[in-house]
Structure formats: C-alpha cells, structure tokens
PDB file of C-alpha atoms in Angstrom:
ATOM      1  CA  SER G   1      54.509 -74.461  48.724  1.00 35.00           C
ATOM      2  CA  ALA G   2      51.219 -73.306  47.262  1.00 35.00           C
ATOM      3  CA  LEU G   3      49.501 -70.477  49.095  1.00 32.00           C
ATOM      4  CA  SER G   4      46.178 -71.547  50.580  1.00 34.00           C
ATOM      5  CA  PHE G   5      43.329 -69.074  51.003  1.00 30.00           C
ATOM      6  CA  ARG G   6      42.150 -71.202  53.915  1.00 33.00           C
ATOM      7  CA  SER G   7      45.257 -70.195  55.868  1.00 34.00           C
ATOM      8  CA  LEU G   8      44.406 -66.504  55.651  1.00 32.00           C
ATOM      9  CA  ARG G   9      42.699 -65.034  58.684  1.00 35.00           C
ATOM     10  CA  PRO G  10      39.754 -62.650  58.241  1.00 36.00           C
ATOM     11  CA  THR G  11      40.950 -59.081  57.877  1.00 36.00           C
ATOM     12  CA  CYS G  12      39.377 -55.656  57.989  1.00 40.00           C
ATOM     13  CA  MET G  13      42.087 -54.028  55.892  1.00 42.00           C
ATOM     14  CA  PRO G  14      41.120 -52.498  52.508  1.00 45.00           C
ATOM     15  CA  VAL G  15      40.896 -54.909  49.597  1.00 43.00           C
ATOM     16  CA  GLY G  16      43.744 -53.211  47.757  1.00 43.00           C
ATOM     17  CA  VAL G  17      46.116 -53.487  50.731  1.00 43.00           C
ATOM     18  CA  ALA G  18      45.217 -57.123  51.351  1.00 42.00           C
ATOM     19  CA  LEU G  19      45.771 -58.017  47.713  1.00 42.00           C
ATOM     20  CA  ARG G  20      49.145 -56.297  47.627  1.00 44.00           C
ATOM     21  CA  GLY G  21      50.307 -58.494  50.497  1.00 44.00           C
ATOM     22  CA  LEU G  22      48.832 -61.576  48.874  1.00 39.00           C
ATOM     23  CA  LEU G  23      50.592 -60.858  45.595  1.00 40.00           C
ATOM     24  CA  CYS G  24      53.951 -60.274  47.272  1.00 39.00           C
ATOM     25  CA  ALA G  25      53.594 -63.483  49.287  1.00 37.00           C
ATOM     26  CA  ARG G  26      52.847 -65.440  46.145  1.00 37.00           C
ATOM     27  CA  ALA G  27      55.661 -63.813  44.197  1.00 36.00           C
ATOM     28  CA  SER G  28      58.190 -64.891  46.823  1.00 38.00           C
ATOM     29  CA  GLY G  29      57.259 -68.566  46.431  1.00 38.00           C
ATOM     30  CA  ARG G  30      57.124 -70.959  43.515  1.00 35.00           C
ATOM     31  CA  GLY G  31      53.477 -70.394  42.641  1.00 36.00           C
ATOM     32  CA  LYS G  32      52.131 -69.508  39.230  1.00 35.00           C
ATOM     33  CA  TRP G  33      50.845 -66.067  40.147  1.00 34.00           C
ATOM     34  CA  ARG G  34      52.947 -63.107  39.149  1.00 34.00           C
ATOM     35  CA  GLN G  35      52.922 -59.695  40.747  1.00 37.00           C
ATOM     36  CA  VAL G  36      50.933 -57.340  38.587  1.00 41.00           C
ATOM     37  CA  ARG G  37      52.799 -54.451  37.061  1.00 42.00           C
ATOM     38  CA  ARG G  38      50.968 -51.476  38.424  1.00 48.00           C
ATOM     39  CA  THR G  39      49.392 -49.155  35.910  1.00 50.00           C
ATOM     40  CA  ALA G  40      49.261 -45.785  37.628  1.00 52.00           C
ATOM     41  CA  PHE G  41      48.366 -42.330  36.411  1.00 49.00           C
ATOM     42  CA  SER G  42      47.964 -38.886  37.905  1.00 49.00           C
ATOM     43  CA  SER G  43      45.408 -36.197  37.127  1.00 49.00           C
ATOM     44  CA  ASP G  44      47.592 -34.982  34.251  1.00 48.00           C
ATOM     45  CA  GLU G  45      47.911 -38.383  32.609  1.00 48.00           C
ATOM     46  CA  SER G  46      45.703 -41.082  31.122  1.00 47.00           C
ATOM     47  CA  PRO G  47      45.533 -44.752  32.108  1.00 45.00           C
ATOM     48  CA  SER G  48      47.174 -47.338  29.898  1.00 44.00           C
ATOM     49  CA  PRO G  49      45.046 -48.051  26.798  1.00 45.00           C
ATOM     50  CA  ARG G  50      45.831 -51.757  27.281  1.00 55.00           C
ATOM     51  CA  LEU G  51      43.902 -51.801  30.550  1.00 67.00           C
ATOM     52  CA  PRO G  52      41.184 -49.125  30.442  1.00 77.00           C
ATOM     53  CA  SER G  53      40.030 -47.218  33.480  1.00 81.00           C
ATOM     54  CA  PRO G  54      36.492 -47.805  34.818  1.00 85.00           C
ATOM     55  CA  PRO G  55      34.196 -45.340  33.038  1.00 84.00           C
ATOM     56  CA  SER G  56      32.252 -42.530  34.719  1.00 87.00           C
ATOM     57  CA  TRP G  57      28.633 -42.487  33.524  1.00 84.00           C
ATOM     58  CA  PRO G  58      26.584 -40.435  32.822  1.00 85.00           C
ATOM     59  CA  ALA G  59      28.970 -37.748  34.135  1.00 84.00           C
ATOM     60  CA  PRO G  60      31.800 -37.823  36.688  1.00 87.00           C
ATOM     61  CA  MET G  61      31.054 -36.361  40.110  1.00 88.00           C
ATOM     62  CA  GLY G  62      34.558 -36.514  41.529  1.00 90.00           C
ATOM     63  CA  HIS G  63      37.920 -35.782  39.932  1.00 91.00           C
ATOM     64  CA  ILE G  64      40.149 -38.867  39.739  1.00 93.00           C
ATOM     65  CA  VAL G  65      43.592 -37.686  40.822  1.00 94.00           C
ATOM     66  CA  ARG G  66      45.277 -41.101  41.000  1.00 94.00           C
ATOM     67  CA  GLU G  67      44.517 -44.640  39.949  1.00 94.00           C
ATOM     68  CA  GLU G  68      46.548 -47.843  39.770  1.00 95.00           C
ATOM     69  CA  VAL G  69      45.956 -51.512  39.121  1.00 96.00           C
ATOM     70  CA  VAL G  70      46.900 -53.553  42.182  1.00 96.00           C
ATOM     71  CA  TYR G  71      45.696 -56.959  40.977  1.00 95.00           C
ATOM     72  CA  SER G  72      44.374 -58.488  37.767  1.00 94.00           C
ATOM     73  CA  ARG G  73      43.276 -61.979  36.760  1.00 92.00           C
ATOM     74  CA  TYR G  74      39.586 -62.688  36.128  1.00 88.00           C
ATOM     75  CA  LEU G  75      38.792 -59.470  37.974  1.00 92.00           C
ATOM     76  CA  THR G  76      40.920 -56.325  38.106  1.00 96.00           C
ATOM     77  CA  VAL G  77      41.237 -54.311  41.317  1.00 97.00           C
ATOM     78  CA  PHE G  78      41.849 -50.575  40.970  1.00 96.00           C
ATOM     79  CA  ASP G  79      43.183 -48.401  43.791  1.00 97.00           C
ATOM     80  CA  ARG G  80      41.602 -45.032  43.042  1.00 96.00           C
ATOM     81  CA  GLU G  81      41.851 -41.651  44.767  1.00 96.00           C
ATOM     82  CA  VAL G  82      39.072 -39.151  44.071  1.00 94.00           C
ATOM     83  CA  GLU G  83      38.908 -35.458  44.922  1.00 93.00           C
ATOM     84  CA  PHE G  84      35.542 -33.835  45.562  1.00 89.00           C
ATOM     85  CA  ALA G  85      35.231 -30.072  45.071  1.00 84.00           C
ATOM     86  CA  LYS G  86      33.967 -27.662  47.727  1.00 73.00           C
ATOM     87  CA  GLU G  87      30.436 -27.633  46.345  1.00 71.00           C
ATOM     88  CA  ASP G  88      30.301 -31.441  46.589  1.00 67.00           C
ATOM     89  CA  ALA G  89      32.066 -31.884  49.920  1.00 65.00           C
ATOM     90  CA  GLY G  90      29.487 -31.354  52.646  1.00 62.00           C
ATOM     91  CA  ASP G  91      29.960 -32.606  56.213  1.00 64.00           C
ATOM     92  CA  PRO G  92      28.863 -36.293  56.251  1.00 66.00           C
ATOM     93  CA  ASN G  93      27.518 -35.883  59.798  1.00 63.00           C
ATOM     94  CA  THR G  94      25.414 -32.762  59.236  1.00 61.00           C
ATOM     95  CA  SER G  95      24.556 -32.480  55.548  1.00 55.00           C
ATOM     96  CA  GLY G  96      22.322 -35.541  55.358  1.00 56.00           C
ATOM     97  CA  GLY G  97      23.695 -36.307  51.922  1.00 55.00           C
ATOM     98  CA  ASN G  98      22.871 -32.846  50.584  1.00 52.00           C
ATOM     99  CA  VAL G  99      25.452 -30.813  48.703  1.00 54.00           C
ATOM    100  CA  ASP G 100      26.067 -27.859  51.020  1.00 53.00           C
ATOM    101  CA  GLY G 101      29.676 -26.995  50.409  1.00 59.00           C
ATOM    102  CA  GLY G 102      32.828 -27.429  52.451  1.00 66.00           C
ATOM    103  CA  GLU G 103      36.540 -27.953  51.945  1.00 78.00           C
ATOM    104  CA  PRO G 104      37.726 -30.187  49.074  1.00 84.00           C
ATOM    105  CA  ILE G 105      38.296 -33.740  50.225  1.00 88.00           C
ATOM    106  CA  ARG G 106      40.186 -36.721  48.806  1.00 92.00           C
ATOM    107  CA  ILE G 107      39.027 -40.293  49.407  1.00 94.00           C
ATOM    108  CA  LYS G 108      40.643 -43.582  48.380  1.00 96.00           C
ATOM    109  CA  TYR G 109      38.472 -46.382  46.973  1.00 96.00           C
ATOM    110  CA  ASP G 110      38.861 -50.012  45.923  1.00 97.00           C
ATOM    111  CA  ILE G 111      37.049 -50.661  42.626  1.00 96.00           C
ATOM    112  CA  VAL G 112      36.750 -53.969  40.791  1.00 97.00           C
ATOM    113  CA  GLY G 113      35.715 -54.758  37.242  1.00 96.00           C
ATOM    114  CA  HIS G 114      36.462 -56.451  33.935  1.00 95.00           C
ATOM    115  CA  PRO G 115      38.411 -53.947  31.783  1.00 94.00           C
ATOM    116  CA  LYS G 116      39.117 -56.617  29.156  1.00 91.00           C
ATOM    117  CA  SER G 117      35.340 -56.856  28.665  1.00 93.00           C
ATOM    118  CA  SER G 118      34.922 -53.074  28.539  1.00 93.00           C
ATOM    119  CA  PHE G 119      33.132 -53.443  31.901  1.00 95.00           C
ATOM    120  CA  GLN G 120      30.042 -54.811  30.107  1.00 96.00           C
ATOM    121  CA  PHE G 121      28.032 -58.032  30.274  1.00 97.00           C
ATOM    122  CA  ALA G 122      24.636 -59.346  29.194  1.00 97.00           C
ATOM    123  CA  VAL G 123      21.927 -61.410  30.882  1.00 98.00           C
ATOM    124  CA  VAL G 124      19.312 -63.238  28.783  1.00 98.00           C
ATOM    125  CA  PHE G 125      15.918 -64.691  29.774  1.00 99.00           C
ATOM    126  CA  PRO G 126      15.086 -67.704  27.518  1.00 99.00           C
ATOM    127  CA  PHE G 127      11.269 -67.879  27.509  1.00 98.00           C
ATOM    128  CA  HIS G 128       9.283 -70.828  26.194  1.00 98.00           C
ATOM    129  CA  PRO G 129       5.644 -69.808  25.525  1.00 97.00           C
ATOM    130  CA  SER G 130       2.841 -72.070  26.664  1.00 95.00           C
ATOM    131  CA  THR G 131       1.439 -74.737  24.352  1.00 93.00           C
ATOM    132  CA  PRO G 132      -1.860 -76.668  24.566  1.00 93.00           C
ATOM    133  CA  ASP G 133      -0.141 -79.405  26.583  1.00 92.00           C
ATOM    134  CA  ARG G 134       2.584 -77.459  28.446  1.00 93.00           C
ATOM    135  CA  PRO G 135       2.644 -74.253  30.524  1.00 95.00           C
ATOM    136  CA  ALA G 136       5.007 -71.356  29.864  1.00 96.00           C
ATOM    137  CA  GLU G 137       8.552 -72.045  31.047  1.00 98.00           C
ATOM    138  CA  VAL G 138      11.996 -70.488  31.342  1.00 98.00           C
ATOM    139  CA  THR G 139      15.456 -72.018  31.071  1.00 98.00           C
ATOM    140  CA  LEU G 140      17.849 -71.318  33.934  1.00 98.00           C
ATOM    141  CA  ILE G 141      21.324 -72.586  34.581  1.00 96.00           C
ATOM    142  CA  ARG G 142      22.577 -73.874  37.905  1.00 96.00           C
ATOM    143  CA  GLU G 143      26.314 -73.678  38.443  1.00 96.00           C
ATOM    144  CA  TYR G 144      29.123 -73.312  40.957  1.00 95.00           C
ATOM    145  CA  ILE G 145      29.216 -69.841  42.556  1.00 94.00           C
ATOM    146  CA  GLN G 146      32.791 -69.284  43.702  1.00 92.00           C
ATOM    147  CA  GLY G 147      31.958 -66.517  46.176  1.00 93.00           C
ATOM    148  CA  ALA G 148      29.577 -68.804  48.060  1.00 95.00           C
ATOM    149  CA  ASN G 149      31.504 -72.020  47.346  1.00 96.00           C
ATOM    150  CA  ALA G 150      28.132 -73.571  46.522  1.00 96.00           C
ATOM    151  CA  MET G 151      25.731 -74.124  43.634  1.00 97.00           C
ATOM    152  CA  GLY G 152      23.368 -71.314  42.643  1.00 97.00           C
ATOM    153  CA  TYR G 153      21.003 -70.192  39.888  1.00 98.00           C
ATOM    154  CA  SER G 154      21.364 -67.635  37.132  1.00 98.00           C
ATOM    155  CA  LEU G 155      20.170 -66.784  33.673  1.00 98.00           C
ATOM    156  CA  PRO G 156      22.673 -67.307  30.847  1.00 97.00           C
ATOM    157  CA  THR G 157      25.198 -64.535  31.465  1.00 96.00           C
ATOM    158  CA  GLY G 158      28.427 -63.480  29.803  1.00 94.00           C
ATOM    159  CA  SER G 159      30.918 -60.691  29.217  1.00 94.00           C
ATOM    160  CA  PHE G 160      31.510 -58.596  26.127  1.00 94.00           C
ATOM    161  CA  ASP G 161      34.488 -59.598  23.973  1.00 92.00           C
ATOM    162  CA  ALA G 162      35.489 -56.988  21.388  1.00 91.00           C
ATOM    163  CA  GLN G 163      37.175 -59.657  19.247  1.00 91.00           C
ATOM    164  CA  LYS G 164      33.931 -61.544  18.594  1.00 92.00           C
ATOM    165  CA  HIS G 165      31.026 -59.318  19.670  1.00 94.00           C
ATOM    166  CA  GLY G 166      29.707 -56.242  17.940  1.00 93.00           C
ATOM    167  CA  SER G 167      27.197 -55.519  20.690  1.00 94.00           C
ATOM    168  CA  LEU G 168      25.700 -56.902  23.891  1.00 96.00           C
ATOM    169  CA  LEU G 169      22.980 -58.455  21.743  1.00 95.00           C
ATOM    170  CA  ASP G 170      25.684 -60.697  20.277  1.00 96.00           C
ATOM    171  CA  VAL G 171      26.799 -61.551  23.814  1.00 95.00           C
ATOM    172  CA  ALA G 172      23.258 -62.582  24.762  1.00 97.00           C
ATOM    173  CA  LYS G 173      23.001 -64.906  21.754  1.00 96.00           C
ATOM    174  CA  ASP G 174      26.404 -66.488  22.379  1.00 93.00           C
ATOM    175  CA  GLU G 175      25.832 -67.068  26.091  1.00 94.00           C
ATOM    176  CA  MET G 176      22.405 -68.578  25.528  1.00 96.00           C
ATOM    177  CA  ALA G 177      23.954 -71.015  23.059  1.00 95.00           C
ATOM    178  CA  GLU G 178      26.983 -71.804  25.212  1.00 92.00           C
ATOM    179  CA  GLU G 179      25.382 -72.083  28.636  1.00 94.00           C
ATOM    180  CA  ALA G 180      21.746 -73.019  27.938  1.00 96.00           C
ATOM    181  CA  ARG G 181      22.315 -74.853  24.628  1.00 96.00           C
ATOM    182  CA  LEU G 182      19.604 -72.741  22.962  1.00 97.00           C
ATOM    183  CA  GLU G 183      19.514 -70.730  19.747  1.00 96.00           C
ATOM    184  CA  GLY G 184      17.142 -68.738  17.568  1.00 96.00           C
ATOM    185  CA  GLY G 185      13.944 -67.167  18.820  1.00 97.00           C
ATOM    186  CA  ALA G 186      13.133 -63.463  18.993  1.00 97.00           C
ATOM    187  CA  MET G 187      15.788 -61.590  20.995  1.00 97.00           C
ATOM    188  CA  LEU G 188      14.633 -58.313  22.572  1.00 97.00           C
ATOM    189  CA  PRO G 189      16.515 -55.740  24.687  1.00 97.00           C
ATOM    190  CA  LEU G 190      14.685 -54.965  27.930  1.00 98.00           C
ATOM    191  CA  MET G 191      16.184 -51.533  28.624  1.00 95.00           C
ATOM    192  CA  LYS G 192      14.097 -48.859  26.923  1.00 90.00           C
ATOM    193  CA  ASP G 193      16.965 -46.367  26.694  1.00 93.00           C
ATOM    194  CA  GLU G 194      19.409 -47.932  24.242  1.00 87.00           C
ATOM    195  CA  ALA G 195      21.981 -45.217  24.979  1.00 90.00           C
ATOM    196  CA  HIS G 196      22.064 -46.129  28.674  1.00 93.00           C
ATOM    197  CA  ALA G 197      25.261 -47.818  29.868  1.00 93.00           C
ATOM    198  CA  GLY G 198      23.295 -50.488  31.739  1.00 96.00           C
ATOM    199  CA  PHE G 199      22.632 -51.499  35.337  1.00 96.00           C
ATOM    200  CA  ILE G 200      25.646 -51.128  37.600  1.00 95.00           C
ATOM    201  CA  GLU G 201      26.554 -54.470  39.169  1.00 96.00           C
ATOM    202  CA  SER G 202      27.256 -53.077  42.645  1.00 94.00           C
ATOM    203  CA  LYS G 203      28.411 -49.889  44.376  1.00 94.00           C
ATOM    204  CA  TRP G 204      32.094 -50.831  44.306  1.00 95.00           C
ATOM    205  CA  CYS G 205      32.064 -52.644  40.941  1.00 96.00           C
ATOM    206  CA  ALA G 206      32.464 -50.824  37.619  1.00 95.00           C
ATOM    207  CA  ASN G 207      30.780 -53.551  35.558  1.00 96.00           C
ATOM    208  CA  ARG G 208      27.406 -52.826  33.980  1.00 97.00           C
ATOM    209  CA  PHE G 209      24.910 -55.185  32.403  1.00 98.00           C
ATOM    210  CA  LYS G 210      21.917 -55.123  30.095  1.00 98.00           C
ATOM    211  CA  PRO G 211      19.104 -57.697  30.244  1.00 98.00           C
ATOM    212  CA  PHE G 212      17.571 -59.360  27.192  1.00 98.00           C
ATOM    213  CA  LEU G 213      14.512 -61.516  26.545  1.00 99.00           C
ATOM    214  CA  CYS G 214      14.541 -64.354  24.024  1.00 98.00           C
ATOM    215  CA  VAL G 215      11.091 -65.660  23.070  1.00 98.00           C
ATOM    216  CA  ASP G 216      10.744 -69.250  21.873  1.00 98.00           C
ATOM    217  CA  PRO G 217      14.356 -70.377  21.355  1.00 98.00           C
ATOM    218  CA  SER G 218      15.057 -73.929  20.242  1.00 96.00           C
ATOM    219  CA  GLU G 219      17.684 -76.477  21.208  1.00 95.00           C
ATOM    220  CA  SER G 220      21.019 -75.802  19.553  1.00 90.00           C
ATOM    221  CA  THR G 221      22.107 -78.377  16.993  1.00 87.00           C
ATOM    222  CA  SER G 222      25.798 -77.573  17.417  1.00 85.00           C
ATOM    223  CA  PRO G 223      26.374 -75.688  20.692  1.00 83.00           C
ATOM    224  CA  PRO G 224      29.777 -74.063  21.239  1.00 79.00           C
ATOM    225  CA  ALA G 225      32.277 -75.503  23.689  1.00 83.00           C
ATOM    226  CA  ARG G 226      32.141 -74.218  27.246  1.00 84.00           C
ATOM    227  CA  ASP G 227      35.066 -72.771  29.172  1.00 79.00           C
ATOM    228  CA  VAL G 228      36.753 -75.036  31.708  1.00 80.00           C
ATOM    229  CA  GLU G 229      35.357 -73.067  34.664  1.00 80.00           C
ATOM    230  CA  GLU G 230      31.838 -73.849  33.421  1.00 80.00           C
ATOM    231  CA  PHE G 231      32.274 -77.539  34.262  1.00 87.00           C
ATOM    232  CA  SER G 232      29.430 -77.475  36.803  1.00 91.00           C
ATOM    233  CA  ILE G 233      26.645 -76.057  34.614  1.00 92.00           C
ATOM    234  CA  GLN G 234      23.287 -77.813  34.842  1.00 96.00           C
ATOM    235  CA  ILE G 235      20.379 -76.728  32.622  1.00 97.00           C
ATOM    236  CA  GLU G 236      16.968 -76.512  34.291  1.00 98.00           C
ATOM    237  CA  ARG G 237      13.706 -75.688  32.539  1.00 97.00           C
ATOM    238  CA  MET G 238      10.912 -74.719  34.906  1.00 98.00           C
ATOM    239  CA  GLY G 239       7.482 -73.154  35.146  1.00 97.00           C
ATOM    240  CA  LEU G 240       7.035 -69.551  36.197  1.00 97.00           C
ATOM    241  CA  ASP G 241       5.755 -70.287  39.703  1.00 97.00           C
ATOM    242  CA  GLU G 242       8.918 -72.282  40.366  1.00 98.00           C
ATOM    243  CA  LEU G 243      10.971 -69.487  38.790  1.00 98.00           C
ATOM    244  CA  ARG G 244       9.577 -66.968  41.283  1.00 98.00           C
ATOM    245  CA  ARG G 245      10.443 -69.257  44.174  1.00 98.00           C
ATOM    246  CA  VAL G 246      14.014 -69.441  42.871  1.00 98.00           C
ATOM    247  CA  MET G 247      14.201 -65.667  42.298  1.00 98.00           C
ATOM    248  CA  TYR G 248      13.258 -64.833  45.865  1.00 98.00           C
ATOM    249  CA  GLY G 249      14.821 -67.845  47.565  1.00 98.00           C
ATOM    250  CA  GLY G 250      18.249 -66.270  48.049  1.00 97.00           C
ATOM    251  CA  ASN G 251      20.214 -68.539  45.699  1.00 96.00           C
ATOM    252  CA  MET G 252      19.983 -66.588  42.428  1.00 98.00           C
ATOM    253  CA  MET G 253      22.409 -63.954  41.155  1.00 97.00           C
ATOM    254  CA  VAL G 254      21.080 -60.401  41.514  1.00 97.00           C
ATOM    255  CA  PRO G 255      21.600 -59.413  37.824  1.00 98.00           C
ATOM    256  CA  SER G 256      19.577 -62.500  36.885  1.00 98.00           C
ATOM    257  CA  ILE G 257      16.790 -61.542  39.295  1.00 98.00           C
ATOM    258  CA  ILE G 258      16.607 -58.093  37.701  1.00 98.00           C
ATOM    259  CA  GLY G 259      16.619 -59.575  34.196  1.00 98.00           C
ATOM    260  CA  ALA G 260      13.949 -62.125  35.102  1.00 99.00           C
ATOM    261  CA  GLN G 261      11.658 -59.538  36.694  1.00 98.00           C
ATOM    262  CA  MET G 262      11.969 -57.193  33.713  1.00 98.00           C
ATOM    263  CA  ALA G 263      11.245 -60.075  31.333  1.00 98.00           C
ATOM    264  CA  LEU G 264       8.170 -61.131  33.316  1.00 98.00           C
ATOM    265  CA  ASP G 265       6.910 -57.533  33.343  1.00 97.00           C
ATOM    266  CA  TYR G 266       7.375 -57.298  29.576  1.00 98.00           C
ATOM    267  CA  LEU G 267       5.663 -60.630  28.920  1.00 98.00           C
ATOM    268  CA  GLU G 268       2.759 -59.762  31.191  1.00 96.00           C
ATOM    269  CA  GLY G 269       2.310 -56.417  29.459  1.00 96.00           C
ATOM    270  CA  ALA G 270       2.348 -58.173  26.092  1.00 95.00           C
ATOM    271  CA  GLY G 271      -0.356 -60.601  27.235  1.00 94.00           C
ATOM    272  CA  MET G 272       1.956 -63.610  26.945  1.00 93.00           C
ATOM    273  CA  LEU G 273       1.517 -64.860  30.522  1.00 90.00           C
ATOM    274  CA  ALA G 274      -1.391 -66.683  32.115  1.00 69.00           C
ATOM    275  CA  ALA G 275      -2.871 -65.407  35.356  1.00 50.00           C
ATOM    276  CA  ARG G 276      -0.514 -65.884  38.302  1.00 45.00           C
ATOM    277  CA  GLY G 277      -1.168 -69.089  40.188  1.00 44.00           C
ATOM    278  CA  VAL G 278      -2.284 -71.100  37.144  1.00 42.00           C
ATOM    279  CA  GLU G 279       0.952 -70.995  35.167  1.00 49.00           C
ATOM    280  CA  GLY G 280       2.020 -74.481  36.084  1.00 48.00           C
ATOM    281  CA  GLY G 281       4.856 -75.885  38.103  1.00 45.00           C
ATOM    282  CA  LYS G 282       8.267 -77.171  37.226  1.00 42.00           C
ATOM    283  CA  GLY G 283       8.673 -78.600  33.760  1.00 42.00           C
ATOM    284  CA  GLY G 284      10.595 -81.678  32.762  1.00 38.00           C
TER     285      GLY G 284
END
C-alpha cells in the first residue's frame, strides 16, 4: 500500500537518517519511489559530474572529507562530513565563536539543494508605475506552499535551467511570464556585485538566489504553459501599502520579502515612489 506521511510520527533524528529509512520502506513496497543510488566521494575524489556538489562560496572554511546523496527528487539531500583544522576548531563553550585554535574536529551535516538547477534561482518584482488615475502597484502570486500545506504569497520565482537559460536574468523573464503572465518592461538586477553568488536561501540549504526588478511590464499575449504543480497559482495586483502588509504578515516567502524590500529601496532612491501612506490601497 502507498506510504502515508501522515502515519509517520515526529522524530528528532537527523534528516539524512530519517530519509534513508523512508526510502527503504518505500522500496520494499509497490510505490513509485526508488531508492536513490548514493553518490559518495572521499577527500581524494570528486563528486559525480551528473549531480554536482553544493558549492563553497566565496571560499571554503572546512575541508569536505565525505559526501553522499541520500535522497533526490525535487530537492536533493546531501550527507556531508566536514573537517575543521586546528586554527578553526575552538571550544564552542569558551571561544564565543572566535577562532582560537584546538584539535581538528569532524562534524556531519544534512544539506539540501537543487543541483540540477546549479543551486541557483531568481526572484522578480513586477512593478507598475503610478498613472494619473491609478497608484503604483506590484504583481504578486498566491499559491500552495507545500511546507505549510496552505496558500501563501511570493514574487514570481524560478530555478535556473542550463538547457534554456543563459543567466538568472533569463530565469527572471521566464518566471514572470509563466507565473505572473507578464512580459517586457525594463528588467534590472538588484544586487550591486554582479560577481556575487547571491543570497543563500537558509543555513542548511545550498541554494542561492538573486532578486530582480521589472519596471512597467505588460500582460503577456502568449504566456507559456505552467507546470502541473503550479495548479494553484492566483495572480494578485496590489498597491504598495497592501504589499507591505503582506510582506510583514507572515505569509510571504522570505526570498520574496528580500526581493520586494530591495526593489522598494531602489524605486524610492530613484524617485519612483510616492510618499508612504499616500500610495493607495489594493488595486483591481
């Protein structure tokens, strides 16, 4: 019978260990999941080029002595062991985070990411400047958030695909067309350092993202088809006061909050925003 996540009790075991058990349980039944062939390497080897290792940027602090893939579908889970040299291995109870030396230590970590997307994604802020009869607005999407099992807000967001994207700028354009049904406009990167790898998604996630601003896009005449998991997408165009309520209301994705705040800062600096409080409410 199909394995139900609802039947699993909460556990405090590491993610990698829990997933190993889950994979073995599924493999023993008739389900569609298959146990992932582990891609392991030691300090003298390199990971499989078919499934790249999470990058270290700007420079590695620890020495990766072992890494293996324990699960891969939409996300990939890496079981990684890192050795820290004497000069980086201070006592966690006395050093206060300072590098004060000690014996080399090895620590095992669970890391997740999207190796098939080169661990990169883009977030785009579609901005509609004010007109004589309408205040400035932004287009958001509202969709199903699987981690919360509920609807939530985000900016158009998508992963890099080497087969169709030359850069994250291309990703931003494609996702705006696919998710928000918008095209054209002036697309601007919001990170000043173009050589930077991007914002890291979270401490234990190897994915990084770059935010973009698109000024004055128009409705797409022939939008691309959406993926099946995007069945729930709703497009909402709203004023900037309403946007701020959404940003700080707890139901918006953190990368989208960062992208929105950077876009608002840029627009304010460029003199493209009205004074706060008179920007208008939610648009139709």
